CSV table of C-alpha atoms in Angstrom, one decimal:
chain,number,residue,atom,x,y,z
A,18,MET,CA,-41.1,-8.7,-37.9
A,19,PRO,CA,-41.9,-10.7,-41.0
A,20,ALA,CA,-39.5,-10.4,-43.9
A,21,ARG,CA,-42.1,-9.1,-46.3
A,22,GLU,CA,-45.4,-7.5,-45.6
A,23,GLY,CA,-48.2,-9.8,-46.6
A,24,ALA,CA,-46.1,-12.9,-46.6
A,25,PHE,CA,-47.2,-15.3,-43.9
A,26,PRO,CA,-44.5,-15.9,-41.3
A,27,ASP,CA,-43.0,-19.2,-42.5
A,28,ALA,CA,-41.7,-22.1,-40.4
A,29,ARG,CA,-38.1,-21.0,-40.5
A,30,LEU,CA,-39.0,-17.5,-39.4
A,31,LEU,CA,-41.2,-18.7,-36.6
A,32,GLY,CA,-38.5,-21.2,-35.6
A,33,ALA,CA,-35.8,-18.5,-35.5
A,34,VAL,CA,-38.0,-16.3,-33.3
A,35,ALA,CA,-38.9,-19.2,-31.0
A,36,ALA,CA,-35.2,-20.1,-30.6
A,37,GLY,CA,-34.3,-16.5,-29.8
A,38,GLY,CA,-37.2,-16.3,-27.4
A,39,VAL,CA,-35.9,-19.4,-25.5
A,40,LEU,CA,-32.4,-18.0,-25.2
A,41,GLY,CA,-33.6,-14.5,-24.1
A,42,SER,CA,-36.2,-15.8,-21.7
A,43,LEU,CA,-33.7,-18.2,-20.0
A,44,GLY,CA,-31.2,-15.3,-19.7
A,45,ARG,CA,-33.9,-13.1,-18.1
A,46,TRP,CA,-34.9,-15.9,-15.7
A,47,ALA,CA,-31.2,-16.4,-14.7
A,48,VAL,CA,-30.8,-12.6,-14.0
A,49,GLY,CA,-34.0,-12.9,-11.9
A,50,LEU,CA,-32.4,-15.7,-9.8
A,51,ALA,CA,-29.2,-13.8,-9.4
A,52,LEU,CA,-30.8,-10.5,-8.4
A,53,PRO,CA,-33.8,-11.4,-6.2
A,54,HIS,CA,-35.8,-8.5,-4.8
A,55,THR,CA,-37.8,-8.2,-1.6
A,56,ALA,CA,-41.5,-7.3,-1.7
A,57,GLY,CA,-41.8,-3.5,-2.0
A,58,GLY,CA,-38.1,-3.2,-3.1
A,59,MET,CA,-36.7,-2.1,-6.4
A,60,PRO,CA,-37.0,-4.9,-9.0
A,61,TRP,CA,-33.4,-4.5,-10.2
A,62,ALA,CA,-33.4,-7.7,-12.3
A,63,THR,CA,-36.1,-6.3,-14.5
A,64,VAL,CA,-34.4,-2.9,-14.7
A,65,VAL,CA,-31.2,-4.6,-15.8
A,66,VAL,CA,-32.7,-6.8,-18.5
A,67,ASN,CA,-34.9,-4.0,-19.9
A,68,VAL,CA,-32.2,-1.3,-20.0
A,69,THR,CA,-29.5,-3.7,-21.5
A,70,GLY,CA,-32.0,-5.1,-24.0
A,71,ALA,CA,-32.9,-1.6,-25.1
A,72,PHE,CA,-29.2,-0.8,-25.5
A,73,ALA,CA,-28.7,-4.0,-27.5
A,74,MET,CA,-31.7,-3.1,-29.7
A,75,GLY,CA,-30.0,0.2,-30.5
A,76,LEU,CA,-26.8,-1.6,-31.5
A,77,LEU,CA,-28.8,-4.1,-33.6
A,78,VAL,CA,-30.6,-1.3,-35.5
A,79,ALA,CA,-27.3,0.5,-36.2
A,80,PHE,CA,-25.8,-2.7,-37.4
A,81,LEU,CA,-28.7,-3.4,-39.8
A,82,VAL,CA,-28.8,0.0,-41.4
A,83,ASP,CA,-27.8,-0.1,-45.1
A,84,ARG,CA,-27.1,-3.9,-44.9
A,85,PRO,CA,-29.6,-5.4,-47.4
A,86,GLY,CA,-27.4,-8.5,-47.7
A,87,VAL,CA,-27.7,-9.5,-44.1
A,88,HIS,CA,-29.5,-12.8,-43.5
A,89,ARG,CA,-33.3,-12.3,-43.4
A,90,LEU,CA,-33.6,-14.2,-40.2
A,91,LEU,CA,-31.0,-12.2,-38.2
A,92,ARG,CA,-33.3,-9.3,-37.2
A,93,PRO,CA,-36.3,-11.6,-36.2
A,94,PHE,CA,-33.9,-14.0,-34.4
A,95,VAL,CA,-32.2,-11.3,-32.4
A,96,GLY,CA,-34.7,-8.4,-32.3
A,97,VAL,CA,-38.0,-10.2,-31.9
A,98,GLY,CA,-36.8,-13.5,-30.3
A,99,MET,CA,-33.7,-12.8,-28.1
A,100,LEU,CA,-34.3,-9.2,-27.1
A,101,GLY,CA,-38.1,-9.8,-27.0
A,102,GLY,CA,-37.5,-12.7,-24.7
A,103,TRP,CA,-34.8,-10.9,-22.6
A,104,THR,CA,-36.9,-7.8,-22.0
A,105,THR,CA,-40.4,-7.7,-20.6
A,106,PHE,CA,-43.2,-5.3,-20.3
A,107,SER,CA,-45.6,-7.5,-18.4
A,108,THR,CA,-43.3,-7.9,-15.4
A,109,LEU,CA,-42.8,-4.1,-15.3
A,110,ALA,CA,-46.5,-3.5,-15.4
A,111,VAL,CA,-47.4,-6.0,-12.7
A,112,ASP,CA,-44.4,-4.9,-10.5
A,113,VAL,CA,-45.8,-1.4,-10.7
A,114,VAL,CA,-49.3,-2.5,-9.7
A,115,GLN,CA,-47.9,-4.5,-6.7
A,116,LEU,CA,-45.7,-1.5,-5.6
A,117,GLY,CA,-48.8,0.6,-5.8
A,118,ALA,CA,-50.8,-1.9,-3.8
A,119,ALA,CA,-48.0,-1.8,-1.1
A,120,ASP,CA,-48.0,2.0,-1.1
A,121,ARG,CA,-44.4,2.1,-2.2
A,122,VAL,CA,-44.9,5.2,-4.4
A,123,PRO,CA,-41.3,6.5,-4.5
A,124,VAL,CA,-40.0,3.1,-5.5
A,125,LEU,CA,-42.8,2.8,-8.0
A,126,LEU,CA,-42.1,6.1,-9.7
A,127,GLY,CA,-38.3,5.6,-9.7
A,128,TYR,CA,-38.8,2.2,-11.3
A,129,LEU,CA,-41.3,3.2,-13.9
A,130,VAL,CA,-40.0,6.6,-14.9
A,131,GLY,CA,-36.4,5.4,-14.6
A,132,THR,CA,-36.9,2.3,-16.8
A,133,LEU,CA,-38.7,4.4,-19.5
A,134,VAL,CA,-36.2,7.3,-19.5
A,135,VAL,CA,-33.0,5.2,-19.2
A,136,GLY,CA,-34.4,2.6,-21.5
A,137,VAL,CA,-35.2,5.0,-24.4
A,138,ALA,CA,-31.8,6.7,-23.8
A,139,ALA,CA,-30.1,3.3,-23.9
A,140,VAL,CA,-31.5,2.7,-27.4
A,141,GLY,CA,-29.9,6.0,-28.5
A,142,ALA,CA,-26.6,5.1,-26.8
A,143,GLY,CA,-26.6,1.7,-28.4
A,144,ALA,CA,-27.4,3.2,-31.8
A,145,ALA,CA,-24.6,5.9,-31.4
A,146,LEU,CA,-22.1,3.2,-30.4
A,147,GLY,CA,-23.2,1.0,-33.3
A,148,ARG,CA,-22.8,3.8,-35.8
A,149,ARG,CA,-19.1,4.3,-34.6
A,150,VAL,CA,-18.4,0.6,-34.7
A,151,TRP,CA,-20.1,-0.1,-38.0
A,152,PRO,CA,-19.9,3.2,-39.9
A,153,GLY,CA,-21.7,1.6,-42.8
A,154,PRO,CA,-20.9,1.0,-46.5
B,21,MET,CA,-36.4,-28.2,-9.4
B,22,THR,CA,-34.3,-25.6,-11.1
B,23,ALA,CA,-33.9,-27.7,-14.2
B,24,THR,CA,-37.7,-28.2,-14.4
B,25,HIS,CA,-38.2,-24.4,-14.0
B,26,ALA,CA,-35.6,-23.7,-16.8
B,27,LEU,CA,-37.5,-26.1,-19.1
B,28,LEU,CA,-40.8,-24.3,-18.2
B,29,VAL,CA,-39.2,-20.9,-19.0
B,30,ALA,CA,-37.9,-22.2,-22.3
B,31,LEU,CA,-41.2,-23.7,-23.3
B,32,GLY,CA,-43.1,-20.5,-22.5
B,33,GLY,CA,-40.5,-18.4,-24.3
B,34,ALA,CA,-40.6,-20.7,-27.3
B,35,VAL,CA,-44.4,-20.1,-27.6
B,36,GLY,CA,-44.5,-16.4,-26.5
B,37,ALA,CA,-42.0,-15.0,-28.9
B,38,PRO,CA,-43.5,-16.4,-32.1
B,39,ALA,CA,-47.0,-15.5,-30.7
B,40,ARG,CA,-45.9,-11.9,-30.6
B,41,LEU,CA,-44.7,-12.1,-34.2
B,42,LEU,CA,-48.0,-13.5,-35.3
B,43,VAL,CA,-50.1,-10.9,-33.4
B,44,GLY,CA,-48.1,-8.1,-35.0
B,45,HIS,CA,-48.3,-9.7,-38.4
B,46,TRP,CA,-52.1,-10.2,-38.1
B,47,LEU,CA,-52.7,-6.6,-37.0
B,48,ARG,CA,-50.6,-5.2,-39.9
B,49,THR,CA,-52.0,-7.4,-42.6
B,50,ARG,CA,-55.6,-7.7,-41.5
B,51,TRP,CA,-56.1,-4.2,-39.9
B,52,SER,CA,-53.3,-2.3,-41.7
B,53,ALA,CA,-52.1,-1.4,-38.2
B,54,VAL,CA,-48.8,0.5,-37.7
B,55,PRO,CA,-46.1,-1.6,-35.9
B,56,PRO,CA,-46.4,0.2,-32.6
B,57,ALA,CA,-50.0,-1.0,-32.4
B,58,GLY,CA,-48.7,-4.6,-32.4
B,59,THR,CA,-46.3,-3.8,-29.6
B,60,LEU,CA,-49.1,-2.2,-27.6
B,61,ALA,CA,-51.4,-5.1,-28.2
B,62,VAL,CA,-49.0,-7.8,-27.0
B,63,ASN,CA,-47.9,-5.6,-24.0
B,64,VAL,CA,-51.5,-5.0,-22.9
B,65,GLY,CA,-52.5,-8.6,-23.4
B,66,GLY,CA,-49.5,-10.0,-21.6
B,67,SER,CA,-49.9,-7.6,-18.8
B,68,LEU,CA,-53.5,-8.6,-18.3
B,69,LEU,CA,-52.5,-12.3,-18.3
B,70,LEU,CA,-49.7,-11.8,-15.8
B,71,GLY,CA,-51.9,-9.6,-13.6
B,72,LEU,CA,-54.4,-12.5,-13.5
B,73,LEU,CA,-51.7,-15.0,-12.7
B,74,VAL,CA,-50.1,-13.0,-9.9
B,75,GLY,CA,-53.3,-11.7,-8.5
B,76,GLY,CA,-54.8,-15.2,-8.5
B,77,GLY,CA,-51.9,-16.6,-6.7
B,78,ALA,CA,-50.9,-19.0,-9.4
B,79,GLY,CA,-48.5,-21.8,-8.3
B,80,PRO,CA,-44.7,-21.5,-9.0
B,81,GLY,CA,-44.9,-23.9,-11.9
B,82,TRP,CA,-47.7,-22.0,-13.7
B,83,LEU,CA,-46.0,-18.6,-12.9
B,84,THR,CA,-42.7,-19.9,-14.4
B,85,LEU,CA,-44.3,-21.3,-17.5
B,86,LEU,CA,-46.9,-18.7,-18.3
B,87,GLY,CA,-45.5,-15.7,-16.4
B,88,THR,CA,-41.7,-15.8,-16.8
B,89,GLY,CA,-41.8,-17.8,-20.0
B,90,PHE,CA,-44.8,-16.9,-22.1
B,91,CYS,CA,-45.7,-13.4,-20.8
B,92,GLY,CA,-42.1,-12.4,-20.6
B,93,ALA,CA,-41.4,-13.3,-24.2
B,94,PHE,CA,-44.8,-12.3,-25.6
B,95,THR,CA,-44.4,-8.7,-24.2
B,96,THR,CA,-41.4,-6.6,-25.0
B,97,PHE,CA,-39.7,-3.5,-23.6
B,98,SER,CA,-36.8,-3.3,-26.2
B,99,THR,CA,-39.1,-2.8,-29.2
B,100,LEU,CA,-41.2,-0.3,-27.2
B,101,ALA,CA,-38.1,1.7,-26.3
B,102,LEU,CA,-36.9,1.5,-29.9
B,103,GLU,CA,-40.3,2.8,-31.2
B,104,VAL,CA,-40.3,5.7,-28.8
B,105,TRP,CA,-36.6,6.5,-29.6
B,106,GLU,CA,-37.2,6.4,-33.3
B,107,ALA,CA,-40.3,8.7,-33.0
B,108,VAL,CA,-38.3,11.2,-30.9
B,109,GLU,CA,-35.3,11.1,-33.3
B,110,ASP,CA,-37.6,11.8,-36.3
B,111,GLY,CA,-39.3,14.7,-34.5
B,112,ARG,CA,-42.6,12.8,-34.3
B,113,ARG,CA,-43.2,14.0,-30.7
B,114,ALA,CA,-47.0,13.4,-30.7
B,115,GLU,CA,-46.4,9.7,-31.8
B,116,ALA,CA,-43.7,9.2,-29.1
B,117,ALA,CA,-46.1,10.7,-26.4
B,118,ALA,CA,-49.0,8.6,-27.7
B,119,VAL,CA,-46.9,5.3,-27.6
B,120,VAL,CA,-45.7,6.1,-24.0
B,121,GLY,CA,-49.1,7.3,-22.8
B,122,LEU,CA,-51.1,4.4,-24.3
B,123,SER,CA,-48.5,1.8,-23.0
B,124,LEU,CA,-48.7,3.2,-19.5
B,125,VAL,CA,-52.5,3.7,-19.3
B,126,LEU,CA,-53.5,0.5,-21.1
B,127,GLY,CA,-50.6,-1.7,-20.0
B,128,LEU,CA,-50.7,-0.7,-16.4
B,129,GLY,CA,-54.5,-0.6,-16.5
B,130,ALA,CA,-54.6,-4.2,-17.9
B,131,ALA,CA,-52.2,-5.4,-15.2
B,132,ALA,CA,-54.2,-3.7,-12.5
B,133,LEU,CA,-57.5,-5.1,-13.9
B,134,GLY,CA,-56.1,-8.7,-14.1
B,135,TYR,CA,-54.7,-8.4,-10.6
B,136,ALA,CA,-58.0,-7.0,-9.2
B,137,LEU,CA,-60.2,-9.5,-11.0
B,138,ALA,CA,-58.1,-12.5,-9.8
B,139,SER,CA,-57.4,-11.4,-6.2
């Protein structure tokens, strides 16, 4: 997200987002290497990154509430770069298509509905924890 | 091999993440689009590209650079989940349902389309 509506994203903002994207993407790739899944099996690595990334996004939003003095690049670096790089929608979508092509409907539904429901709940859990840790000014 | 793949993931991520920022910025400033429209656009576009790559049997190098790196960083689940959660929290149920419905229909549709076109 740009710092101001209408202001073109400047080099520092793009650089912060790119740096966060590198870190998040490398982390997601490492999780994928650690948790390989068989064809037709549950893609646990993608579930793990998406749910933990959603939880971290809830924490970040709770941290940023009522903090106008925070560095303007913090949210783009962490929220757009790191968590955007760590989580993925494209892999979820293509995994679902491949599970459908392989007639693995129960796995497909568990993966898709589970990621969505647990992911959205994880944002709420992260935000709730964040509000307790940082009660705000 | 692994070091080369790490470099490809980093390269793709370094381009994909700022590309998502620019797409969202362009949609908001040029088309006065709401932020969830930017999330939807990158998720649909990235799913189409990854569908094409996987369906077309792209080699491991291209899959790592463009799939794991670029598409992974260009698309996002964390912001999508945040937008749905915020809409639910604020009682905007229609918006939450629209974001989920459009992401599923258009995102999965784009992935299926790319996969079918390239296979």
